[in-house]
Structures are given as C-alpha cells and as structure tokens.
XYZ file of C-alpha atoms in Angstrom:
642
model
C 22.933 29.649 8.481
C 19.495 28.778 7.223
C 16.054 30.366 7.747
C 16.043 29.100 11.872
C 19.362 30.850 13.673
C 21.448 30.015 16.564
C 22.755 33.062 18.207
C 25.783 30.864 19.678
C 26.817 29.758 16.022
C 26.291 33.278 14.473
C 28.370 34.515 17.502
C 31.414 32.161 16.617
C 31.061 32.609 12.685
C 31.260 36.455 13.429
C 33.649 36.220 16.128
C 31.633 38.600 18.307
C 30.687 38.019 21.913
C 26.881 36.864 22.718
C 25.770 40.850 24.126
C 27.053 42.088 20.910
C 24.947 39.390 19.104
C 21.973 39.767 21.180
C 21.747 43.821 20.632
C 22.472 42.802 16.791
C 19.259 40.142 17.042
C 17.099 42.237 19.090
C 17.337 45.137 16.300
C 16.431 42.769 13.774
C 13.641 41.721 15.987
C 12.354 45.224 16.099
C 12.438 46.101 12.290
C 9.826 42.474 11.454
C 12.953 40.859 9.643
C 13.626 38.074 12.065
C 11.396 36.499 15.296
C 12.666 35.078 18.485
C 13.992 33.610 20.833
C 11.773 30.831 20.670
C 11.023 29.614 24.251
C 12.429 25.643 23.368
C 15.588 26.081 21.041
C 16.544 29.578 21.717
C 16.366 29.837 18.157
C 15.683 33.278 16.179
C 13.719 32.377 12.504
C 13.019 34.936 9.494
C 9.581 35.834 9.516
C 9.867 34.524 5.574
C 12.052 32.542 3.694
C 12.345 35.417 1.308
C 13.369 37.803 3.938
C 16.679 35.285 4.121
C 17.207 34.335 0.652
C 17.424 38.261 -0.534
C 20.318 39.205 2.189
C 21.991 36.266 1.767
C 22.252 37.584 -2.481
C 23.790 41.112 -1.297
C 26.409 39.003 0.510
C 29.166 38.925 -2.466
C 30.967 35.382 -3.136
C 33.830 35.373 -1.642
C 32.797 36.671 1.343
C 30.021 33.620 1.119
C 32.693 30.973 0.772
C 34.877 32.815 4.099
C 31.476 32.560 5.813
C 30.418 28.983 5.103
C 34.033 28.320 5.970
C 33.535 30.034 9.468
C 29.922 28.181 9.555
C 31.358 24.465 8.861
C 34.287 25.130 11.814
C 31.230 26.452 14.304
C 29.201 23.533 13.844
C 32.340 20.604 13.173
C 32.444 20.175 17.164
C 28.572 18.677 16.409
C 30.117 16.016 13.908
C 28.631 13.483 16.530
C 25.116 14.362 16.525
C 23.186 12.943 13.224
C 20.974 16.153 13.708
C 23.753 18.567 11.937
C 24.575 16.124 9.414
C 22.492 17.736 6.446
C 23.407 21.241 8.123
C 27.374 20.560 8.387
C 27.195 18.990 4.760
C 25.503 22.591 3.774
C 28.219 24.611 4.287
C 30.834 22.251 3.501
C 29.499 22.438 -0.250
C 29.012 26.274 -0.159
C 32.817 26.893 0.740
C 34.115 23.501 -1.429
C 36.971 26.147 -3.285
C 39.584 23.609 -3.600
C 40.669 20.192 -4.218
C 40.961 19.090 -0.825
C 37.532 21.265 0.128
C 35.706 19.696 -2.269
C 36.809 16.148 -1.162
C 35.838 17.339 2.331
C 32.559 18.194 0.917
C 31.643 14.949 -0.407
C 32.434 12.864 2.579
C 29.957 15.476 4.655
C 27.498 15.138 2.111
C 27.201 10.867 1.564
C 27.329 11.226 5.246
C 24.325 13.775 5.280
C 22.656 11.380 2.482
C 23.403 8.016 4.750
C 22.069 9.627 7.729
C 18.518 10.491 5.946
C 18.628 7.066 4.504
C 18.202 5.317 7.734
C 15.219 7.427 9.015
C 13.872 6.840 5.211
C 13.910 9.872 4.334
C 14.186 9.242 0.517
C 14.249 11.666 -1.458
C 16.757 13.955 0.999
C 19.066 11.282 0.860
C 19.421 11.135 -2.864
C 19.610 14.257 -2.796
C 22.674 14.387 -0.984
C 24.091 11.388 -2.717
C 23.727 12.879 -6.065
C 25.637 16.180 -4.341
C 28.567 13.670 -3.287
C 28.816 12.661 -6.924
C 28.950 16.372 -8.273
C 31.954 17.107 -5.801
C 33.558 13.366 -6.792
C 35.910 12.654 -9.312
C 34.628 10.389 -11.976
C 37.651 8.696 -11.885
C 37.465 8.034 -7.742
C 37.232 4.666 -6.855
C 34.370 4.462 -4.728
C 32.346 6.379 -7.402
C 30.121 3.087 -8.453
C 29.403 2.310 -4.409
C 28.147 6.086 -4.171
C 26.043 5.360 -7.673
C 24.696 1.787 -6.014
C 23.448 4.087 -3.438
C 21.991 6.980 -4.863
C 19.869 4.570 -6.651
C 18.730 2.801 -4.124
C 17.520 5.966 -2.348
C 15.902 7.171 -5.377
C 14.424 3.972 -6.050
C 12.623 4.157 -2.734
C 11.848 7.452 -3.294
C 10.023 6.719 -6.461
C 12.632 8.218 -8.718
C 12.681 5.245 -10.892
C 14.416 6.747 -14.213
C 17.129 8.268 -11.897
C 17.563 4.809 -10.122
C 17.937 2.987 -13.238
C 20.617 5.323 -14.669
C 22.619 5.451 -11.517
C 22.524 1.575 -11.239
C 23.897 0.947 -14.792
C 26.319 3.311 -14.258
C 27.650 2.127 -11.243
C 27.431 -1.345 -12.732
C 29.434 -0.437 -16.130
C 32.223 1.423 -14.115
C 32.407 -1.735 -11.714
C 32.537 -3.965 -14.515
C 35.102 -2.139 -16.358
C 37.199 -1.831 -12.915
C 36.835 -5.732 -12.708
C 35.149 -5.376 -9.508
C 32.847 -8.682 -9.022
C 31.297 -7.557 -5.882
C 30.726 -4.029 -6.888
C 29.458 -5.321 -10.070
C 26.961 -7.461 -8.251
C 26.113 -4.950 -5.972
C 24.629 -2.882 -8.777
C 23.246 -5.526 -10.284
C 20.833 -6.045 -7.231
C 20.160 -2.691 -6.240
C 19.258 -2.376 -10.384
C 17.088 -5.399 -9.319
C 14.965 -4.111 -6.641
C 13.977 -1.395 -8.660
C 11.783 -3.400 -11.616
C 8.346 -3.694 -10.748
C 6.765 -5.826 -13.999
C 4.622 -7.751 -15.328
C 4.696 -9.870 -18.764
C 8.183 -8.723 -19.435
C 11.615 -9.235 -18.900
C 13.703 -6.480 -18.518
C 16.914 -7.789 -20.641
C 18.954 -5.009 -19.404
C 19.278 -6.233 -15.818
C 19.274 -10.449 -16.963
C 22.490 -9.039 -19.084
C 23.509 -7.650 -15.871
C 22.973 -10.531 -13.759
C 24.285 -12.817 -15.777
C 27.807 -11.613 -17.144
C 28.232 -11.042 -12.968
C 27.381 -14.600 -12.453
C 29.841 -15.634 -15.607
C 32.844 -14.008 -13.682
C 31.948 -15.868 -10.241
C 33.993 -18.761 -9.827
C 31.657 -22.253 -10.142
C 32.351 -23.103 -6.612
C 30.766 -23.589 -3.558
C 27.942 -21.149 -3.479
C 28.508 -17.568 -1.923
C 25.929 -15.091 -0.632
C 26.540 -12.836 -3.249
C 26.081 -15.827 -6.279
C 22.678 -16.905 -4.275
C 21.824 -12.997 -4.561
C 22.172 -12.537 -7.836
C 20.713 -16.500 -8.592
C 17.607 -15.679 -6.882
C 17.198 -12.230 -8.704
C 17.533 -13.624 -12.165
C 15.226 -16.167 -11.219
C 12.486 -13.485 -10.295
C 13.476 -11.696 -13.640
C 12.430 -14.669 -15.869
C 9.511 -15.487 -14.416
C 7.483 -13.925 -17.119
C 7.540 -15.659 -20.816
C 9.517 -18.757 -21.813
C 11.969 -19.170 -18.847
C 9.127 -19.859 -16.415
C 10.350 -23.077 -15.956
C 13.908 -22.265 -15.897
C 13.210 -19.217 -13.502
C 11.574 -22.268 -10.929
C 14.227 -24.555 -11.004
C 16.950 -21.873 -10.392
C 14.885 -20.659 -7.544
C 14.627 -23.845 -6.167
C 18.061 -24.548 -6.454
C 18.350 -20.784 -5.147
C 16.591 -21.687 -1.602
C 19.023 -24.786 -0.959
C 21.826 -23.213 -0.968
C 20.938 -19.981 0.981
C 19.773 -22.526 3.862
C 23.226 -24.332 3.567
C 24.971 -21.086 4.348
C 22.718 -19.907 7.211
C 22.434 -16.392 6.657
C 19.553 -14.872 7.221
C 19.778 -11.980 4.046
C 20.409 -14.555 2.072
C 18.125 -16.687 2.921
C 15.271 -14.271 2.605
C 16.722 -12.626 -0.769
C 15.878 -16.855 -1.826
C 12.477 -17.109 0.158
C 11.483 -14.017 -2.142
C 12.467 -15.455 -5.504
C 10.696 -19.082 -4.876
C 7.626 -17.325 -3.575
C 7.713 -15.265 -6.466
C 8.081 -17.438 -9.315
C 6.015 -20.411 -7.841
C 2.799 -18.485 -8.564
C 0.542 -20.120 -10.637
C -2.707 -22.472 -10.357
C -0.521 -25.217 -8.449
C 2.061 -24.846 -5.249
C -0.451 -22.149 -3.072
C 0.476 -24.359 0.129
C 4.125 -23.901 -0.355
C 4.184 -20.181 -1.189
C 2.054 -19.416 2.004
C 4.455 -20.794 3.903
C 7.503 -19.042 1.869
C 5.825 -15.853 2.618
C 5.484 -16.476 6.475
C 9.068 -17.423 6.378
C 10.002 -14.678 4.718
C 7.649 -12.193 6.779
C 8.954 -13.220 10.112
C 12.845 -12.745 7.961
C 12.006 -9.446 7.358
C 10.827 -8.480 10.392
C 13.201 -9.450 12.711
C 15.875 -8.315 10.085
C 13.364 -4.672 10.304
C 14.332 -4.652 6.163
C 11.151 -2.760 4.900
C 11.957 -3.671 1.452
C 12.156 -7.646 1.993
C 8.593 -6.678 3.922
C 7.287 -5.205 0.884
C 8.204 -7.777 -1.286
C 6.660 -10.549 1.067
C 3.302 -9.224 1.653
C 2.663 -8.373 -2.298
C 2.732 -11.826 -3.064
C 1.283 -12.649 0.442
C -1.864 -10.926 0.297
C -3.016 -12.207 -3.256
C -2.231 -16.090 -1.944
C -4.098 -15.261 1.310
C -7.172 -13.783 -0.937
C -7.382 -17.203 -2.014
C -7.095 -19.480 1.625
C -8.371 -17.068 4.533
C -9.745 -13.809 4.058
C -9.105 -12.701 7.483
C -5.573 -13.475 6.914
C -5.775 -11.919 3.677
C -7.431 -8.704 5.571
C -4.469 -8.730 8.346
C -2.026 -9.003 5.512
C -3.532 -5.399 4.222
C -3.784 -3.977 7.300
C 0.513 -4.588 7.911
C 0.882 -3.182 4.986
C -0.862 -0.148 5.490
C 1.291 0.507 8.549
C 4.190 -0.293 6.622
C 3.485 2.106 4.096
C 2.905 4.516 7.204
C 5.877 3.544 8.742
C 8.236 3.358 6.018
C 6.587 6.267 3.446
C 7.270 4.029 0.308
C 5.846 5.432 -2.652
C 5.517 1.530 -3.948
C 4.224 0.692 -0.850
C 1.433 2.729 -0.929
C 0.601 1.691 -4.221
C -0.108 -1.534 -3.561
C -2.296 -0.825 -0.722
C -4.645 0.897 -3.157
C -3.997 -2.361 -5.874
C -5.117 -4.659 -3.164
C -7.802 -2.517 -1.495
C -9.663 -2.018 -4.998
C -9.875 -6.016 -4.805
C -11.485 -6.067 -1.423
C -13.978 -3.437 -2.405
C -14.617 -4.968 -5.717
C -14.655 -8.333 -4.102
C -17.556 -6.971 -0.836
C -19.802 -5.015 -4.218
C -18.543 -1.724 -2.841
C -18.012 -0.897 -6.347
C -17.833 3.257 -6.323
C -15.205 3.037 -3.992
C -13.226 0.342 -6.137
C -13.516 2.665 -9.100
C -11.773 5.661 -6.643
C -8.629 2.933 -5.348
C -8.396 1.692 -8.825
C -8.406 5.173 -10.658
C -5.882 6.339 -7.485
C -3.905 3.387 -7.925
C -2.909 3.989 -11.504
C -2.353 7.398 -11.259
C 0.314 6.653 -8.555
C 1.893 4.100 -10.165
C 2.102 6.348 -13.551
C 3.726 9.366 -11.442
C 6.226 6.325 -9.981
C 6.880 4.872 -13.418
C 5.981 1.572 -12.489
C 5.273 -0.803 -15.480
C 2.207 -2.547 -14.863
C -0.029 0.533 -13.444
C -1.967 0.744 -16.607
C -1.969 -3.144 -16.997
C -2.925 -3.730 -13.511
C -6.205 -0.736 -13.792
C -6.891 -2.467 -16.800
C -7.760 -5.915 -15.356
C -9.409 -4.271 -12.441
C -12.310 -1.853 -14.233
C -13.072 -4.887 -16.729
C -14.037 -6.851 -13.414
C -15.343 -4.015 -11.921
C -17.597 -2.644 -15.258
C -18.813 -6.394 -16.149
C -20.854 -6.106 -12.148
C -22.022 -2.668 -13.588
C -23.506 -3.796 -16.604
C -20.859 -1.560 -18.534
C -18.299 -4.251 -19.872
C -18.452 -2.232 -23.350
C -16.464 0.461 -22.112
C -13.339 -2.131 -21.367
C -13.100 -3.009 -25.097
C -10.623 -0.263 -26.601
C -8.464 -0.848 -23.421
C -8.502 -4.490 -23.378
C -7.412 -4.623 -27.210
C -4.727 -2.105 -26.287
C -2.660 -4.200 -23.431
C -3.290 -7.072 -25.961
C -1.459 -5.847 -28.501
C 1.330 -4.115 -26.587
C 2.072 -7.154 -24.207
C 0.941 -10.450 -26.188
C 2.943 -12.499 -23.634
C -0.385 -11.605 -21.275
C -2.545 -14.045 -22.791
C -4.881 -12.973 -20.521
C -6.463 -9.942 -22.238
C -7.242 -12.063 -24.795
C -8.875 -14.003 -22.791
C -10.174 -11.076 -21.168
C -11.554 -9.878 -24.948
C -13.075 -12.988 -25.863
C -16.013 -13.200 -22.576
C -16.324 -9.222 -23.367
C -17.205 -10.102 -27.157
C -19.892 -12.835 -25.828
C -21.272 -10.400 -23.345
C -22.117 -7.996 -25.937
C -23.490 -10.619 -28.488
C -20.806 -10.566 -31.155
C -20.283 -14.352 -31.051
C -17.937 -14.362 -34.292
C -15.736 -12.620 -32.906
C -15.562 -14.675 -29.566
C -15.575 -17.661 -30.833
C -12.413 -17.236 -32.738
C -10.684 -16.415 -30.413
C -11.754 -18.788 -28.142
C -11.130 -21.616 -30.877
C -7.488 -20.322 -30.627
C -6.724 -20.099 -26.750
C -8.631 -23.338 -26.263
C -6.780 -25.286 -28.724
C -4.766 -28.357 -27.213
C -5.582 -28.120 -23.343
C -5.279 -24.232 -23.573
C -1.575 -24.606 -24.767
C -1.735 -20.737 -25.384
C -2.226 -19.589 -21.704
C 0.930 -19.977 -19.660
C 0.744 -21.799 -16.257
C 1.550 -18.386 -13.943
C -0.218 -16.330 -11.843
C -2.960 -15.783 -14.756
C -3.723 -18.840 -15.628
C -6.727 -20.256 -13.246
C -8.601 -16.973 -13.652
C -7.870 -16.656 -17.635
C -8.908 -20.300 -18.025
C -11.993 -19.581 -16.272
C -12.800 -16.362 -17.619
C -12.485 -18.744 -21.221
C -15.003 -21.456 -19.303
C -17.423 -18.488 -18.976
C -17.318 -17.846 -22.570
C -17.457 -21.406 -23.856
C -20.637 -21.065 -21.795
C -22.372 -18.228 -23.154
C -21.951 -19.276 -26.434
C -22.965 -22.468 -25.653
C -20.037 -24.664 -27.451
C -20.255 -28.073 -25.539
C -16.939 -29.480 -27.020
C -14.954 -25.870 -25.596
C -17.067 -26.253 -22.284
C -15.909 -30.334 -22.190
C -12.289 -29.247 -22.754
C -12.246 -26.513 -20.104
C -13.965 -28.226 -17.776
C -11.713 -31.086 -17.681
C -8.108 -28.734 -17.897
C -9.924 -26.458 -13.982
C -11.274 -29.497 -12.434
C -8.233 -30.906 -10.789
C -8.775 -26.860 -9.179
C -12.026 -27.538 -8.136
C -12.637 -25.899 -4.638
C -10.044 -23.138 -5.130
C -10.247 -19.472 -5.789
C -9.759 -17.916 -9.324
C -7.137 -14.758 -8.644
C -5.770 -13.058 -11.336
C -1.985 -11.765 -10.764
C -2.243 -9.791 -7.669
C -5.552 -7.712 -8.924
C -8.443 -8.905 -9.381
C -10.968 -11.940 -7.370
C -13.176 -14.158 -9.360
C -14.860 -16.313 -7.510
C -14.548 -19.890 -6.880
C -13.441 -22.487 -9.739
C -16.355 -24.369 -9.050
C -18.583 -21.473 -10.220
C -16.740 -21.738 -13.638
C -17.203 -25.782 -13.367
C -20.993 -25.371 -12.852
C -21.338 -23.172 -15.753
C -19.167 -25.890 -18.089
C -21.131 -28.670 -16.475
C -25.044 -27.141 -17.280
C -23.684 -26.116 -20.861
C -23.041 -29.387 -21.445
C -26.608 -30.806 -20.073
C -25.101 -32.076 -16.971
C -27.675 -30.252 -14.549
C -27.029 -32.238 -11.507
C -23.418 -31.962 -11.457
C -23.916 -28.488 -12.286
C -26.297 -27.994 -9.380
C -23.335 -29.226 -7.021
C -20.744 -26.939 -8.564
C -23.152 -24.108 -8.099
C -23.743 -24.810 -4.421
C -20.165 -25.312 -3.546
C -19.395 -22.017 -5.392
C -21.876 -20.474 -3.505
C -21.268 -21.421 -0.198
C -17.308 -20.089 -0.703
C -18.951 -16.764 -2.136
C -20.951 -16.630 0.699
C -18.367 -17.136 3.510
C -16.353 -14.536 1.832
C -18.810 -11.828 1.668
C -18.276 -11.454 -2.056
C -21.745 -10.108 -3.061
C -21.147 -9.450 -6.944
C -20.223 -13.396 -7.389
C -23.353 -14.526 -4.796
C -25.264 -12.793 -7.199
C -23.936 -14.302 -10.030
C -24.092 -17.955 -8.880
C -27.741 -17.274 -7.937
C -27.995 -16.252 -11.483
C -26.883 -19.244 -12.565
C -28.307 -21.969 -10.924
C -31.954 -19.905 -11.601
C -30.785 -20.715 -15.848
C -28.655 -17.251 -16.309
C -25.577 -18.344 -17.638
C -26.113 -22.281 -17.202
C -29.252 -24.118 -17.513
C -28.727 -25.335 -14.125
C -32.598 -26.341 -12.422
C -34.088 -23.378 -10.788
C -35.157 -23.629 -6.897
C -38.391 -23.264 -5.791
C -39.150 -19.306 -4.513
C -41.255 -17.461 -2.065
C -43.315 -14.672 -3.001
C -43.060 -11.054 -2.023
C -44.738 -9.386 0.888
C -47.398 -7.502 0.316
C -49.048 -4.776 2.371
C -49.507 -5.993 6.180
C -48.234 -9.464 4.906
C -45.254 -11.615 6.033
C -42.747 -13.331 4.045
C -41.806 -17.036 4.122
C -39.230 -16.174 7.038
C -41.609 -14.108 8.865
C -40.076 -11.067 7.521
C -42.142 -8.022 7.761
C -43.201 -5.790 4.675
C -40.691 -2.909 5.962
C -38.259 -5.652 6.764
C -38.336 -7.183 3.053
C -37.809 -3.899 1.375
C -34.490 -3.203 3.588
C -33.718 -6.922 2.449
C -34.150 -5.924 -1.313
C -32.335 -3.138 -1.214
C -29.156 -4.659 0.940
C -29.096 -7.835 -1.550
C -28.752 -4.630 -4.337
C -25.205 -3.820 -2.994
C -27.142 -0.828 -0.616
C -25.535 0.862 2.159
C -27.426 1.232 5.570
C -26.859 4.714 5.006
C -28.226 4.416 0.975
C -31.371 2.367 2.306
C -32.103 5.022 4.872
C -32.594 7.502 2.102
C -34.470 5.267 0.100
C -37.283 3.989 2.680
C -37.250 7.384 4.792
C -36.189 5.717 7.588
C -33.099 6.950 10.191
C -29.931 5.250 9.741
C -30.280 3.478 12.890
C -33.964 2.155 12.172
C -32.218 0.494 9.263
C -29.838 -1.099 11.097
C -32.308 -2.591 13.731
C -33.828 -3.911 10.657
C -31.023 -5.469 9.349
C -30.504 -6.842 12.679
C -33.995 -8.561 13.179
C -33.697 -9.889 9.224
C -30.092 -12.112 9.912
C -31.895 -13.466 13.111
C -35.107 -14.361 11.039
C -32.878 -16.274 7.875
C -30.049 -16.930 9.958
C -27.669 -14.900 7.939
C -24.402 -13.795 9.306
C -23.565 -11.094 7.244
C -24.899 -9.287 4.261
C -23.758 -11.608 1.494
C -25.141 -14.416 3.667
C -28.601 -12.118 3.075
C -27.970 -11.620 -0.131
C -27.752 -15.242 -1.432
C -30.807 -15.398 0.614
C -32.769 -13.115 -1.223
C -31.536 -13.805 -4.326
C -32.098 -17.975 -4.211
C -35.753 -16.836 -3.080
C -36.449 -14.097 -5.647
C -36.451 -14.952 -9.183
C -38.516 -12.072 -10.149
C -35.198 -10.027 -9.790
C -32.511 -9.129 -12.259
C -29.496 -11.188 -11.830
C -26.296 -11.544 -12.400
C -22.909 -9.419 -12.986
C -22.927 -9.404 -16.665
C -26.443 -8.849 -17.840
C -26.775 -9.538 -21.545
C-alpha cells in the first residue's frame, strides 16, 4: 500500500475489522517497524523505506497480484478524487494478469499521467504515460495520441531524446493509419520540442510538410495554420529566411480570420520569431505583447515561454526596465511552472544583464550554469549560446585569447553562423595578427557584407566587423561598413538572444574616426555614450570613453581635470577620500569591494557614493563612471586592451 498506510484500506484489503487492525498496527508500532497514527491523516508510515520494500519481497507473487487486486477495489470508490490517481493506477499495474486487467491498467495509468500533467508535474506524468504504453497494444488505435503525449510531458520535463522518439513514432503510426489530425498532432508536439539555432532540423520540416501535402488546399483550418506557422519557425535559419517570413505572414492572416485564440497565438509566435533581424523591432514588440497577454489569459505556460524568449532580447534593445520586468515574469514562470527550459533561459538572459551592468564574475557563474543546464537538457545551442557570451565577457577582461579554440570550433561545425567568423576576425585584430584578420574580413565584407545573413545576428556581427575594419585601420572596409549600419544608427547591437553590444552608433564613431572624419565621429561617440550611460552598461561607457580619448578611433580627446592630491579638491569639489571611492566604482568595484580596499565600513562607502552623484550630478554608477572616465585620461581604457 506504499510506505504511508491507511488503517481503513488495509482493513478492507484484509477483510478484518478496524480493532483487529489496530492491535495488528499497534504491535508493529512497538517492535520500530512502522510509526503512527499521525495526528492529521491518521496515517501509520515505515520508519524506512527499506523496512517496506523487504516485507513486501517475502510476500510471494501470486499472493501480490490477489492483494493489489483487493488494494485497487479498496481505493476504486476514490476514482473521483485526483489525489488517488497515481495510487489507484499503482495497483492496477501490479495485479494487470489478464487481457482485460491489463487494459484496465492502462486507462488508470494515462489517467494517473494526465492528472500529474496538469499540476506540471513532468516527469511523473511521463512516467505514467510510458507505463500506459507498456500495458497497450501496439496495434491499439489510440497508441500514437498516448505517444503525442508522453512526449510532450517528457519534453517539458527535459527528456528531450525520449520526446523526440515518442513524437516520430506517434507521427509514423498516424501517418501510416492515414490519420491527418493525428499526424499533425505529432508533428507539433515534435515541434515544440526543438530549441536551435543555425539549423534546421529536416526531420520535423519532412514532418510538417507531407502533413500539410495531405490537407486539402481550402479554406484555412486551425490545424493547417498550426502546422504553417511551425514550419515557418523551422526555416528561419539558412536559405528559407525569406520564405519562413512570408509564410508567417501569411500564417498571422489567417489565424485572425478564424478568431481563435490558440491559433492565433501558435501565429503571433512564428511572426515574432522569424521577423528577428536588424529591421521590424517595432512590430515584434508588439507581436510579443499580443502574444503575452494570449498566453496569459489562455494560462498556456508554454506559449508564455515562447513569448518572453524573444521578448526580453527585443526589450534589451527599446527599454531596459521593460526588458528587466520581462526577466523578472520569467523567473516566476520558471517558479511557477518548474520548466527545465525555462530556467535556462533565465540564466541565458541574466548573464546578459550582468555582463551588460560590468558585474562580470557573476556573468561567468550564469553563463558557465547556463550551459551546463542546457547540456544535461540536450538543448542545441547551449554550447553555441556560452560561446558568444564568454567572448563578450573575456574581451572586458582583457582575456579575448582564451575564446580562440572555441570560436574556431562553432565555426567550423555550424558555418551557417556567420557570426563566429565574424566573431574570429575582431579576436585576430585584438591580439595583433592582422593577416589573419584581414582575410577574413576581406571575405565577410565583400559586396555590402553579402556573407552575413539579415537575422537576429546580423547588426551585432556587422558591427563586431566595423570594430575590426577599425583596428586595422582599412578606410575602404570602415567606408563600406559604415554605410551598410547607418540606416541603424541610434539602435542597439544584440546578438541572437545572448549577448549586448552597445549602441550602433559606437560602431559608427569608430568607422567614422578611421576614416579621418573626427567630427562626425565625435557625434557618434556622444550619442553612443549617452545610450550606454542611460543603460548602466559600464563595460561599453568605458569603451566609448576609450574611444573618443584616440583608443580605437582617433576621435579628438576632451580636455581633463587632474587628480586630487592630499587635502586637495577635484574639479567637482570632490574630496581626496571621495575621488578614490570614484576610481575605484568607475573600475567595475562593489561598495562592498571598495570598503575593503580604502578601509572604510560598507556604509561610509555608500555615504560617499552618495555625496559624489550629488557633486557630478550622476544618477547611477555608469552615469559616474563616464564621468570619471571622460575626466581621467591617465587611466587604462577600454574593454579590449591591445
């Protein structure tokens, strides 16, 4: 009856009245086998599982499947109550003896595994679902429905091998069987499974498409808008990017014409998706506020999920506190929900922020954490993803060496990700092998940057190639790239969903000084470095500072105050004590780090941080920062030193 007993159940499986069970309890009470009654339940519990599991073995096997039997009658009158579900479906299995037993046995147990799937619990309910199939006939017709779902529930889970081999399964008995909407049912649930990035899985777009072959070409049906939007998600990456929008577009009309709100957001999804790129940021902001408010009031986690990961990045680049309440519903839906995938892109997207504020030990920890997770998931793109994020995150460390081997890897495994190329090429000028760099930046440059695809990579690959044609000062690359990212001048440069860098106009100010174009330069710089500013991105103030003071560029250098010296002020009336806690906060410092350092109490520090925003009129600390840094050219600068 499991390791927690009910004395009225053991009573009717032994057919004994309750004194006789009591005196039979209380004994076992007495020797230390068993403990109870608890006050709540009334229950009795083994004092170990072990305790159970060895007198359950000296029961002999028949007299196991007359008990379960005995068991599964007690408890049937509780049918009702979703609590006994997993227990009822328990015994049913142990005393399944027969044809007709073991048919009994899998209804209890897809009931036990529906029952777990509604209060997500995952990983019980596939469970159960792949116990249904063992007592099923592989003939039985509703064999591919049972399949759909045990890989759906093992999907969520995080069982993503298992979910992929029940969903092609289910989908080759359907299709065999002729059955369209099984077939398509599959198909989907196949669908929502494939997290990836610069591939096409051509598994599920055979899938899709033979489905959509045996729908009749008539007025469009939920299940043909389904499946539509899905491919068009699918081929996003590669050479159907353009096909992938216009089916998506065409996907969204007719999901509004039928008015259903599944539908609809299945659509929303798909357009949002595939409409990522360096153009259309309007219209997929307002895609994934449709499609939030969908999910929401449709309480479908999964459409949730799939809203905010394209929602977050998009926000990253228009409103950071938007971007910051975007992260913050996620983490309660990961709470909420317990989705392994969920979770993972919490840590993807909180490694940005931390990268993004120059909390850069703690990036290292979400990123590290973050592929790790998404390696025990199986999800494609964990190593690509941690890839992206430590070059970004070693080039503000002065480490962008150690990205090299890595960089060449994903390169040569995944050439549709012209991006690590791109990636390779500002890594090869950092560390002074211009040969190298320049080759490849001869060949991604070539007509307009033909190379580099117009998604979700393209404005930060493009500028991470502007950077390059900079550094190794090649006016005719720096002309050419400055002209293809200045119709993106005063946006954000966001790579996929992982990585912030900076604004565009940063990347124009460095093409415009390389070319001798100081004043233009000069305006870049200061438009770059007012967005860097207002979004508390410390690394990139740093590195604009650097730049208009002749680091990168050869932008004119602003006039600077000296330091304080002893019993001195500084040109903002800043005390000595109160420019050293300046110095070390425009370092990346923590109150807590410049406490150690001066010798001071944590709160001193931050009375001193206080009195130093009222004397510059800073805000915040990267307001401070580009303050000290536009005033301070004795200091190293810059997130790539050379």
């Amino acid at each position: 009856l499991g390791r927690d007993v009910d004395p009225e159940v053991l009573g009717s499986v032994r057919g004994t009245s309750a004194d006789e069970v009591a005196a039979a309890l209380g004994r076992a009470v007495s020797s230390g086998l068993i403990s109870g009654p608890a006050a709540q339940t009334g229950l009795y519990r083994f004092e170990h599982v072990l305790v159970q599991e060895a007198l359950y073995q000296r029961i002999n096997a028949v007299q196991r499947l007359i008990l379960h039997g005995r068991a599964l009658d007690a408890l049937e009158p509780h049918a009702g109550d979703p609590g006994y579900a997993v227990a009822i479906a328990h015994h049913a299995r142990q005393a399944a003896h027969s044809a007709g037993t073991r048919c009994r046995a899998r209804r209890l147990a897809e009931r036990a595994a529906d029952q777990a799937a509604t209060t997500s619990a995952d990983a019980t309910a596939a469970d159960w679902y792949r116990t249904a199939l063992s007592m099923s006939d592989p003939a039985e017709p509703g064999r591919s429905g049972l399949l759909v779902k045990l890989g759906r529930a093992a999907g969520r889970a995080g069982r993503l091998e298992e979910a992929r081999r029940s969903c092609e399964e289910a989908w080759e008995l359907a299709a065999r069987a002729g059955s369209i909407d099984e077939m398509g049912a599959a198909a989907l649930a196949f669908g929502e499974l494939v997290v990836s990035a610069g591939t096409v899985d051509a598994g599920l777009v055979r899938m899709l498409e033979r489905t959509l072959a045996r729908i009749p070409d008539a007025a469009p049906t939920a299940l043909a808008v389904d499946l539509r939007a899905r491919l068009a998600s699918e081929l996003y990456w590669g050479a159907g990017l353009d096909r992938s929008r216009t089916l998506a577009r065409e996907t969204v009309r007719d999901a509004r014409s039928l008015v259903e709100p599944r539908c609809l957001a299945g659509a929303l999804a798909a357009r949002q998706f595939v409409l990522r790129g360096p153009d259309d940021l309007d219209e997929r902001l307002a895609l994934g506020h449709e499609l939030l408010d969908l999910a929401q009031n449709l309480e479908d986690e999964d459409l949730e999920l799939r809203a905010r990961r394209v929602l977050v990045p998009d926000c990253l680049q228009n409103d950071l506190a938007r971007a910051d309440a975007e992260i913050d519903g996620l983490a309660v839906l990961a709470r909420r929900s317990g989705r392994p995938l969920a979770r993972w892109y919490l840590d993807l997207f909180r490694a940005v922020r931390a990268t993004m504020s120059g909390r850069l030990d703690e990036a290292l920890h979400q990123i590290d954490d973050a592929e790790v997770e998404g390696l025990r998931l199986g999800v494609q793109p964990a190593s690509l993803y941690a890839t992206g994020q430590r070059f970004l995150l070693l080039r503000q460390t002065g480490r962008v060496a150690e990205a090299e081997q890595s960089l060449r890897d994903q390169a040569a495994r995944w050439p549709v990700l012209v991006t690590f190329r791109c990636h390779l090429a500002l890594l090869l000028a950092d560390v002074g092998r211009t040969g190298e760099a320049l080759a490849l930046l001869d060949d991604l440059v070539a007509q307009r940057c033909a190379a580099v695809p117009r998604d979700s990579l393209w404005t930060a690959s493009v500028a991470l190639l502007a950077e390059t044609a900079a550094r190794l000062g090649h006016p005719e690359h720096c002309a050419t790239l400055h002209d293809v990212l200045a119709p993106h001048s005063g946006r954000i440069a966001f790579l996929g969903v992982v990585a912030w860098w900076g604004a565009v106009d940063h990347y124009l100010g460095l093409t415009a000084a390389a070319q001798g174009q100081h004043d233009r330069a000069t305006a870049y710089f200061r438009s770059a470095l007012g967005r860097h500013e207002a979004w508390q991105a410390i690394p990139f103030v740093t590195a604009t500072v650097a730049a208009t003071q002749g680091g990168t560029g050869r932008a004119p250098q602003r006039p600077t105050a000296g330091r304080a010296t002893c019993g001195e002020t500084s040109e903002a009336g800043l005390t000595t004590r109160e420019a050293l806690v300046l110095e070390h906060l425009a370092g990346g410092a923590s109150n807590k780090e410049i406490a150690r350092a001066l010798g001071l109490s944590v709160h001193t520090v931050e009375r001193h941080v206080a009195n130093i925003y009222g004397k510059i009129g800073a805000r915040n600390r990267a307001d401070a920062t580009g303050y000290a840094l536009r005033r301070d050219t004795g200091r190293p600068v810059g997130f790539a030193p050379r």
